[in-house]
Coordinates of C-alpha atoms and ligand atoms in Angstrom, one line a residue:
M1 CA -20.1 20.8 4.4
K2 CA -17.0 20.0 6.4
I3 CA -15.9 16.4 5.9
L4 CA -13.4 14.2 7.7
V5 CA -12.0 11.2 5.9
I6 CA -10.4 8.6 8.1
G7 CA -7.5 6.7 6.5
G8 CA -4.3 7.3 4.7
G9 CA -4.1 5.1 1.6
G10 CA -4.8 5.5 -2.1
R11 CA -8.5 4.9 -1.6
E12 CA -8.7 7.9 0.8
H13 CA -6.6 10.0 -1.6
A14 CA -9.2 9.1 -4.3
L15 CA -12.1 10.0 -2.0
V16 CA -10.6 13.3 -1.1
W17 CA -9.9 14.1 -4.8
R18 CA -13.5 13.3 -5.7
L19 CA -15.0 15.1 -2.7
R20 CA -13.2 18.3 -3.6
R21 CA -15.3 18.3 -6.8
S22 CA -18.6 18.3 -4.8
T23 CA -20.2 21.7 -4.8
G24 CA -21.2 21.9 -1.1
V25 CA -17.8 20.9 0.3
E26 CA -16.0 23.8 2.0
K27 CA -13.4 21.8 4.1
I28 CA -11.8 18.4 4.0
W29 CA -9.6 16.9 6.7
C30 CA -7.9 13.5 6.3
A31 CA -6.6 11.6 9.3
P32 CA -3.9 10.5 9.1
G33 CA -3.6 11.1 5.3
N34 CA -0.3 10.8 3.6
G35 CA 2.3 12.8 1.7
G36 CA 0.1 13.2 -1.4
I37 CA -3.2 13.8 0.4
A38 CA -1.5 16.7 2.2
N39 CA -1.8 18.6 -1.1
A40 CA -5.5 18.2 -1.2
A41 CA -6.8 18.2 2.4
E42 CA -5.6 19.1 5.8
C43 CA -3.9 16.0 7.3
I44 CA -4.3 15.3 11.0
P45 CA -1.8 12.8 12.5
I46 CA -3.7 9.9 14.1
N47 CA -3.3 6.3 15.0
I48 CA -6.2 4.4 13.3
S49 CA -5.9 1.5 15.7
S50 CA -6.8 3.8 18.6
L51 CA -10.5 4.3 19.0
I52 CA -10.1 6.9 21.7
E53 CA -7.7 9.0 19.6
M54 CA -10.1 8.9 16.6
V55 CA -13.2 9.8 18.7
N56 CA -11.2 12.7 20.2
I57 CA -10.3 14.0 16.8
V58 CA -13.9 13.9 15.7
E59 CA -15.1 15.6 18.9
R60 CA -12.5 18.3 18.3
L61 CA -13.1 19.0 14.6
H62 CA -16.9 18.5 14.6
P63 CA -17.2 17.6 11.0
D64 CA -20.6 17.5 9.3
L65 CA -19.8 14.1 7.9
T66 CA -17.1 11.5 8.8
V67 CA -16.2 8.9 6.1
I68 CA -14.4 5.9 7.4
G69 CA -12.1 4.4 4.7
P70 CA -10.2 1.4 6.1
E71 CA -11.6 -1.7 7.7
L72 CA -9.7 -1.5 11.0
P73 CA -11.6 1.5 12.5
L74 CA -14.9 0.0 11.4
V75 CA -14.1 -3.4 13.0
L76 CA -13.0 -1.6 16.2
G77 CA -16.5 0.1 16.3
L78 CA -15.7 3.7 15.4
A79 CA -18.9 4.2 13.5
D80 CA -21.0 3.2 16.6
E81 CA -18.9 5.4 18.9
L82 CA -19.5 8.4 16.6
R83 CA -23.2 7.8 15.9
S84 CA -23.9 7.5 19.6
R85 CA -22.4 11.0 19.9
G86 CA -24.7 12.3 17.2
F87 CA -22.2 12.5 14.3
A88 CA -23.2 11.6 10.7
V89 CA -21.0 8.7 9.6
V90 CA -20.4 6.6 6.4
G91 CA -19.5 3.1 7.5
P92 CA -21.2 0.2 9.3
G93 CA -21.1 -0.5 13.0
K94 CA -18.9 -3.0 14.7
E95 CA -21.3 -6.0 14.5
A96 CA -21.9 -5.6 10.7
A97 CA -18.2 -4.9 10.1
R98 CA -17.6 -8.5 11.3
L99 CA -18.6 -9.5 7.8
E100 CA -15.1 -8.4 6.9
G101 CA -13.4 -8.8 10.3
S102 CA -14.1 -12.5 10.5
K103 CA -14.3 -14.8 7.5
V104 CA -16.0 -17.4 9.6
Y105 CA -18.7 -14.9 10.6
A106 CA -19.2 -14.0 6.9
K107 CA -19.5 -17.7 6.0
E108 CA -22.1 -18.2 8.7
F109 CA -24.0 -15.1 7.4
L110 CA -23.9 -16.4 3.9
A111 CA -25.2 -19.8 4.9
R112 CA -27.9 -18.3 7.2
H113 CA -29.3 -16.2 4.3
A114 CA -28.8 -18.8 1.6
I115 CA -26.4 -16.6 -0.5
P116 CA -24.3 -18.5 -3.0
T117 CA -20.7 -18.9 -1.9
A118 CA -17.9 -21.5 -2.1
K119 CA -18.5 -24.8 -0.2
M120 CA -16.8 -24.8 3.2
Y121 CA -14.9 -27.8 4.4
G122 CA -14.4 -26.7 7.9
V123 CA -13.2 -24.2 10.5
F124 CA -10.1 -25.1 12.6
E125 CA -8.4 -23.8 15.7
D126 CA -6.3 -26.9 16.1
V127 CA -3.3 -27.4 13.8
T128 CA -3.4 -31.2 13.9
A129 CA -7.1 -31.3 12.9
A130 CA -6.4 -28.7 10.1
R131 CA -3.6 -30.9 8.7
A132 CA -5.7 -34.0 8.9
A133 CA -8.6 -32.3 7.1
L134 CA -6.3 -32.0 4.0
D135 CA -7.1 -35.7 3.4
R136 CA -10.8 -34.9 2.9
V137 CA -10.8 -31.7 0.8
G138 CA -11.0 -31.1 -3.0
W139 CA -8.3 -29.3 -5.0
P140 CA -7.7 -26.5 -5.7
L141 CA -8.2 -25.6 -2.0
V142 CA -8.6 -22.2 -0.4
I143 CA -7.2 -21.6 3.1
K144 CA -8.2 -18.4 4.8
A145 CA -7.0 -16.9 8.0
D146 CA -10.2 -15.8 9.9
G147 CA -9.2 -12.3 10.9
L148 CA -7.9 -9.1 9.1
C149 CA -4.7 -9.6 7.1
A150 CA -4.7 -6.8 4.6
G151 CA -5.5 -9.2 1.7
K152 CA -2.6 -11.4 2.5
G153 CA -4.2 -14.1 4.6
V154 CA -5.6 -16.3 1.8
L155 CA -3.9 -19.1 -0.1
V156 CA -5.4 -20.7 -3.2
T157 CA -3.4 -23.9 -4.0
S158 CA -3.5 -27.3 -5.6
S159 CA -0.4 -28.3 -3.8
R160 CA -0.7 -30.2 -0.5
A161 CA 2.8 -29.2 0.5
E162 CA 1.9 -25.5 0.0
A163 CA -1.3 -26.0 2.0
E164 CA 0.7 -27.6 4.9
E165 CA 3.2 -24.8 4.8
F166 CA 0.5 -22.1 5.0
I167 CA -1.2 -23.8 7.9
E168 CA 2.1 -24.0 9.6
R169 CA 2.8 -20.2 9.0
A170 CA -0.7 -19.2 10.3
M171 CA -1.3 -21.6 13.2
V172 CA 2.2 -22.5 14.4
R173 CA 4.5 -19.6 13.5
G174 CA 1.7 -17.1 14.1
E175 CA 2.7 -15.0 11.0
F176 CA -0.7 -13.4 10.9
G177 CA -0.9 -12.9 14.6
E178 CA -4.3 -13.6 16.3
A179 CA -5.9 -13.2 12.8
G180 CA -4.5 -16.6 11.7
R181 CA -5.0 -18.7 14.9
R182 CA -8.3 -19.8 13.4
I183 CA -8.5 -20.8 9.7
L184 CA -11.1 -22.0 7.3
L185 CA -10.8 -24.3 4.4
E186 CA -13.1 -23.9 1.4
E187 CA -13.6 -25.0 -2.2
G188 CA -11.5 -23.2 -4.8
L189 CA -13.9 -21.7 -7.4
A190 CA -13.1 -21.1 -11.0
G191 CA -14.4 -18.1 -13.0
Q192 CA -13.9 -14.4 -13.4
E193 CA -13.6 -12.2 -10.4
L194 CA -15.5 -9.0 -10.0
S195 CA -15.6 -6.3 -7.4
Y196 CA -19.1 -5.1 -7.0
I197 CA -19.5 -2.3 -4.5
V198 CA -22.7 -0.6 -3.4
L199 CA -23.4 2.4 -1.2
T200 CA -26.3 1.6 1.1
D201 CA -28.5 3.3 3.7
G202 CA -29.6 -0.1 5.0
K203 CA -32.6 -0.3 2.7
R204 CA -31.6 0.9 -0.8
V205 CA -28.5 0.4 -2.7
I206 CA -26.6 2.5 -5.2
P207 CA -24.2 0.4 -7.2
M208 CA -20.7 1.7 -8.0
A209 CA -19.3 1.2 -11.5
P210 CA -18.0 -2.4 -11.7
A211 CA -14.3 -2.9 -11.2
R212 CA -11.7 -5.6 -11.4
D213 CA -8.8 -5.8 -9.0
Y214 CA -5.5 -7.6 -9.7
K215 CA -4.6 -9.2 -6.4
R216 CA -1.5 -11.2 -7.2
A217 CA 1.9 -9.6 -7.0
F218 CA 3.2 -10.5 -10.4
D219 CA 2.1 -10.4 -14.1
G220 CA -0.2 -13.2 -15.3
G221 CA -1.7 -13.6 -11.8
L222 CA 1.4 -15.2 -10.3
G223 CA 2.9 -14.8 -6.9
P224 CA 1.4 -14.1 -3.5
N225 CA -1.9 -12.3 -2.8
T226 CA -1.4 -8.6 -2.1
G227 CA -3.8 -5.7 -1.1
G228 CA -4.2 -5.2 -4.9
M229 CA -1.8 -4.2 -7.6
G230 CA -4.2 -2.3 -9.9
A231 CA -7.7 -2.2 -11.1
Y232 CA -9.9 -1.1 -14.0
S233 CA -13.5 -0.2 -14.4
D234 CA -15.5 -0.7 -17.5
D235 CA -19.2 -1.4 -18.1
N236 CA -18.3 -4.4 -20.2
L237 CA -17.4 -6.2 -17.0
L238 CA -21.1 -6.3 -16.1
P239 CA -23.7 -7.1 -18.7
A240 CA -27.2 -6.1 -17.6
E241 CA -28.3 -9.7 -17.2
L242 CA -25.4 -10.5 -14.9
E243 CA -26.1 -7.3 -12.8
E244 CA -29.7 -8.4 -12.4
R245 CA -28.6 -11.8 -11.2
I246 CA -26.1 -10.4 -8.8
N247 CA -28.7 -8.1 -7.4
R248 CA -31.3 -10.8 -7.1
D249 CA -29.1 -13.6 -5.7
V250 CA -26.5 -11.7 -3.8
V251 CA -27.1 -8.0 -3.1
Q252 CA -30.8 -8.1 -2.1
P253 CA -30.5 -11.2 0.1
T254 CA -27.5 -9.5 1.8
I255 CA -29.4 -6.3 2.5
S256 CA -32.5 -8.1 3.8
G257 CA -30.2 -10.5 5.7
L258 CA -28.5 -7.6 7.5
A259 CA -32.0 -6.1 8.4
A260 CA -33.2 -9.6 9.6
D261 CA -30.1 -9.8 11.8
G262 CA -31.0 -6.4 13.2
L263 CA -28.1 -4.5 11.7
D264 CA -28.5 -1.0 10.4
Y265 CA -25.9 -0.7 7.7
R266 CA -25.0 2.7 6.4
G267 CA -22.0 2.9 4.1
F268 CA -20.2 1.0 1.4
L269 CA -20.5 -2.8 1.1
Y270 CA -18.1 -4.6 -1.1
F271 CA -19.0 -7.9 -2.7
G272 CA -15.9 -9.8 -3.8
L273 CA -17.5 -12.1 -6.4
M274 CA -16.5 -15.1 -8.5
I275 CA -18.6 -15.3 -11.6
T276 CA -18.7 -19.1 -12.0
A277 CA -20.5 -21.3 -14.6
D278 CA -23.2 -21.6 -11.9
G279 CA -23.6 -17.9 -11.5
P280 CA -22.1 -15.3 -9.1
K281 CA -20.8 -16.5 -5.8
V282 CA -19.5 -14.5 -2.9
L283 CA -15.7 -14.9 -2.1
E284 CA -15.7 -12.2 0.6
Y285 CA -17.4 -9.2 2.0
N286 CA -15.6 -6.0 2.8
C287 CA -17.4 -3.4 4.9
R288 CA -15.8 -0.5 2.9
L289 CA -14.7 0.6 -0.5
G290 CA -12.0 -1.5 -2.2
D291 CA -8.4 -0.3 -2.6
P292 CA -7.4 0.0 -5.5
E293 CA -10.9 -0.3 -7.0
T294 CA -11.9 3.1 -5.6
Q295 CA -9.1 4.8 -7.4
A296 CA -10.4 3.5 -10.8
I297 CA -14.1 4.1 -9.8
V298 CA -13.8 7.8 -8.8
L299 CA -12.5 8.6 -12.3
R300 CA -15.8 7.6 -13.7
M301 CA -18.1 9.3 -11.1
D302 CA -20.4 11.9 -12.5
F303 CA -22.5 12.7 -9.4
D304 CA -22.1 14.7 -6.3
L305 CA -20.3 12.3 -4.0
A306 CA -20.5 14.3 -0.8
E307 CA -24.3 14.7 -1.2
F308 CA -24.8 11.0 -1.8
L309 CA -22.6 10.1 1.2
M310 CA -24.5 12.4 3.5
A311 CA -27.8 10.9 2.3
A312 CA -26.5 7.4 3.1
A313 CA -25.3 8.5 6.5
M314 CA -28.7 10.0 7.2
G315 CA -30.4 6.7 6.2
D316 CA -32.1 8.2 3.2
L317 CA -30.7 7.5 -0.2
R318 CA -34.2 7.6 -1.7
S319 CA -34.7 8.7 -5.3
R320 CA -31.0 9.0 -6.1
T321 CA -29.3 7.4 -9.1
A322 CA -25.6 7.7 -9.6
K323 CA -24.5 8.9 -13.0
W324 CA -21.3 7.4 -14.5
K325 CA -19.1 8.5 -17.3
S326 CA -19.5 5.9 -20.0
A327 CA -15.7 5.9 -20.6
A328 CA -13.4 3.3 -18.9
S329 CA -10.7 3.8 -16.3
C330 CA -7.6 2.1 -15.2
Y331 CA -5.3 2.4 -12.2
V332 CA -1.8 0.9 -11.8
V333 CA -0.1 0.6 -8.4
L334 CA 3.6 1.2 -7.9
A335 CA 4.8 -1.1 -5.1
A336 CA 8.0 -1.1 -3.0
G337 CA 10.6 -3.8 -3.6
G338 CA 9.9 -6.8 -1.4
Y339 CA 6.1 -6.1 -1.3
P340 CA 4.0 -7.9 0.0
E341 CA 6.3 -9.9 2.3
K342 CA 8.9 -7.3 3.3
P343 CA 8.5 -4.0 1.6
R344 CA 11.6 -1.9 1.6
I345 CA 10.8 1.6 2.7
G346 CA 12.7 4.9 2.9
A347 CA 13.8 5.5 -0.7
E348 CA 13.1 8.8 -2.4
I349 CA 10.4 8.9 -5.1
L350 CA 11.5 10.7 -8.3
G351 CA 9.7 11.9 -11.4
L352 CA 6.4 12.9 -10.0
D353 CA 6.8 16.4 -11.4
R354 CA 6.9 14.9 -14.9
I355 CA 3.2 13.9 -14.7
R356 CA 0.7 16.5 -15.9
E357 CA -2.4 15.7 -13.8
S358 CA -5.9 16.4 -15.1
E359 CA -9.4 15.2 -14.7
G360 CA -8.4 12.1 -16.7
L361 CA -4.9 11.5 -15.3
V362 CA -4.2 11.3 -11.6
V363 CA -1.6 10.2 -9.1
F364 CA -3.0 8.9 -5.9
H365 CA -0.6 8.3 -3.0
S366 CA -0.7 5.3 -0.6
G367 CA 2.5 4.9 1.3
T368 CA 4.3 8.2 0.9
L369 CA 5.8 10.7 3.2
R370 CA 6.5 14.3 2.3
E371 CA 9.5 16.1 3.7
N372 CA 10.8 19.4 2.4
D373 CA 9.0 19.0 -0.9
K374 CA 10.5 15.5 -1.4
Y375 CA 8.5 12.3 -1.3
Y376 CA 9.7 9.1 0.4
V377 CA 8.4 5.5 0.4
C378 CA 6.8 4.6 3.7
G379 CA 4.5 1.7 2.8
G380 CA 4.3 -1.4 0.6
R381 CA 2.0 0.2 -2.0
I382 CA 3.6 3.5 -2.7
L383 CA 1.2 5.3 -5.1
G384 CA -0.6 4.7 -8.3
V385 CA -1.4 6.3 -11.6
G386 CA -5.0 6.4 -12.8
G387 CA -6.2 7.3 -16.2
S388 CA -9.5 7.4 -18.1
G389 CA -10.2 6.8 -21.8
V390 CA -12.9 5.8 -24.2
S391 CA -11.8 2.2 -23.7
V392 CA -9.8 0.3 -21.1
R393 CA -7.1 0.0 -23.7
E394 CA -6.8 3.7 -24.0
A395 CA -7.0 4.2 -20.2
R396 CA -4.3 1.7 -19.5
R397 CA -2.0 3.2 -22.1
L398 CA -2.3 6.5 -20.3
C399 CA -1.4 4.9 -17.0
Y400 CA 1.6 3.1 -18.4
D401 CA 2.9 6.0 -20.4
N402 CA 3.0 8.0 -17.2
I403 CA 4.0 5.5 -14.5
S404 CA 7.2 4.8 -16.2
N405 CA 8.3 8.4 -15.4
I406 CA 8.2 7.6 -11.7
A407 CA 11.1 5.9 -10.1
S408 CA 12.2 4.8 -6.7
A409 CA 14.9 2.3 -5.8
G410 CA 13.6 -1.3 -6.1
C411 CA 10.0 -0.3 -6.9
R412 CA 7.9 -2.2 -9.5
F413 CA 4.5 -2.5 -11.0
R414 CA 2.5 -5.1 -12.9
R415 CA 2.4 -4.7 -16.7
D416 CA -0.9 -6.4 -17.3
I417 CA -3.4 -4.2 -15.4
G418 CA -6.5 -3.7 -17.6
V419 CA -5.7 -6.5 -19.9
A420 CA -8.6 -9.0 -20.2
P421 CA -7.6 -12.3 -18.6
E422 CA -7.5 -14.2 -21.9
A423 CA -5.0 -11.6 -23.2
V424 CA -2.8 -11.7 -20.0
L425 CA -0.4 -14.3 -21.4
S426 CA 0.5 -12.2 -24.4
A427 CA 0.9 -9.0 -22.2
T428 CA 3.2 -11.0 -20.0
A429 CA 5.3 -12.0 -23.0
E430 CA 5.3 -8.3 -24.0
S431 CA 6.6 -7.3 -20.6
R432 CA 9.4 -9.8 -20.8
R433 CA 10.6 -8.1 -24.0
D434 CA 10.6 -4.6 -22.3
Ligands
AMP1 P1 -10.6 -12.9 0.0 O1 -9.8 -12.1 1.0 O2 -11.5 -13.9 0.7 O3 -11.2 -12.1 -1.1 O4 -9.6 -13.7 -0.8 C1 -8.6 -13.0 -1.6 C2 -8.5 -13.6 -2.9 O5 -8.3 -15.0 -2.9 C3 -9.8 -13.4 -3.8 O6 -9.9 -12.2 -4.4 C4 -9.6 -14.5 -4.8 O7 -8.7 -14.2 -5.8 C5 -9.0 -15.6 -3.9 N1 -10.1 -16.5 -3.4 C6 -10.7 -16.3 -2.2 N2 -11.6 -17.3 -2.1 C7 -11.6 -18.1 -3.2 C8 -12.3 -19.3 -3.6 N3 -13.2 -19.9 -2.8 N4 -12.0 -19.8 -4.8 C9 -11.0 -19.2 -5.6 N5 -10.3 -18.1 -5.2 C10 -10.6 -17.5 -4.0
LIG2 N1 -8.8 -4.6 -3.4 C1 -9.4 -5.5 -2.5 C2 -9.7 -4.9 -1.2 O1 -9.8 -3.7 -1.0 O2 -9.9 -5.6 -0.3

């Protein structure tokens, strides 16, 4: 099988790494890829915001399977373009990708199919109306830019001043561009977050190992939302009873809702859940795998990923069950100084040669560029170190023992990835002593 992976982040590096372990795979391209992926696949330069360019590449390479990693090509409609030309594709079409591309569309879908989610206070395109609505909402309040913002268009706050400032940034200063011209206000939910991702052929679902993402920039869940600063995967995140409830109340109604809306969904579907005292509620849908959850999840895969992906693309996942290693995994992101607001790029990355990679210890690149055997920072999330172990504790230790070997001017990482929330405060105290 010849496979093309579209994208160039840590998630795509992890996919390429895992696909190389599939028996039937003879060739992998990655477009555009990055400095690290170049060691594992043939990278093809491409602009993932240009539909034409992406279609042309696929026409030229003629892969047996195209796996679309990031949301942007999906929202632009790449999957439809390729399917209409007869290519096998992992990723939903343009209409279904609106579940991620528009938070208002997702809320309407959730309401239409009676799927539990946070109560919505309203949708606003007018800044005066949005400000006035702050008199009528409950706190903590969540404000979301409608469109794609790479995980940065959400504010959870109990401060009215902060809420006003965010509305100003989105609707007046246009900091999120078109994506922030329309915002929605919703109830802030309390509970534990869980990233629950399934692979679906539109009818059946194959759940991925459960993962938890750390979205805030700093230890202890402080600072602004980012694309994700690390993740871990462990079956203890998901007792059987909870999984049944998620399946019954969230996953199945979503799959039948998509079918009822006439959408043929083939690909990964990500449920960003809050496990509240009233049960699981959907915070967001993503129409793809999570980043950095994927980097932790691939370390636990014990099945032929390429074969499963092809089956999903063909609309026939029947009779497959994914096998997972019972061990745990952890993944810690190294971010550029200034991330997420203004990442400083360009510095050389040192120390990569000190890491002895294996099946249980990996480095996945996100924003790196390779020139003459040297690596340079070219994105906010630079790379990450992933490890597996018999427990999360062991997996996280492996990550931290190794990530401290890597250095680049101004870079930083969270110290509390893989620490259970109740233990976060003590880990934060530990990191202050470091
Ligand atoms: P989203 O892009 O919608 O997932 O939002 C990003 C992050 O904001 C989530 O992972 C949560 O940490 C937080 N968030 C979003 N919606 C809510 C909500 N209704 N209540 C509490 N936190 C939320
Ligand atoms: N880690 C969250 C996301 O991929 O959106």
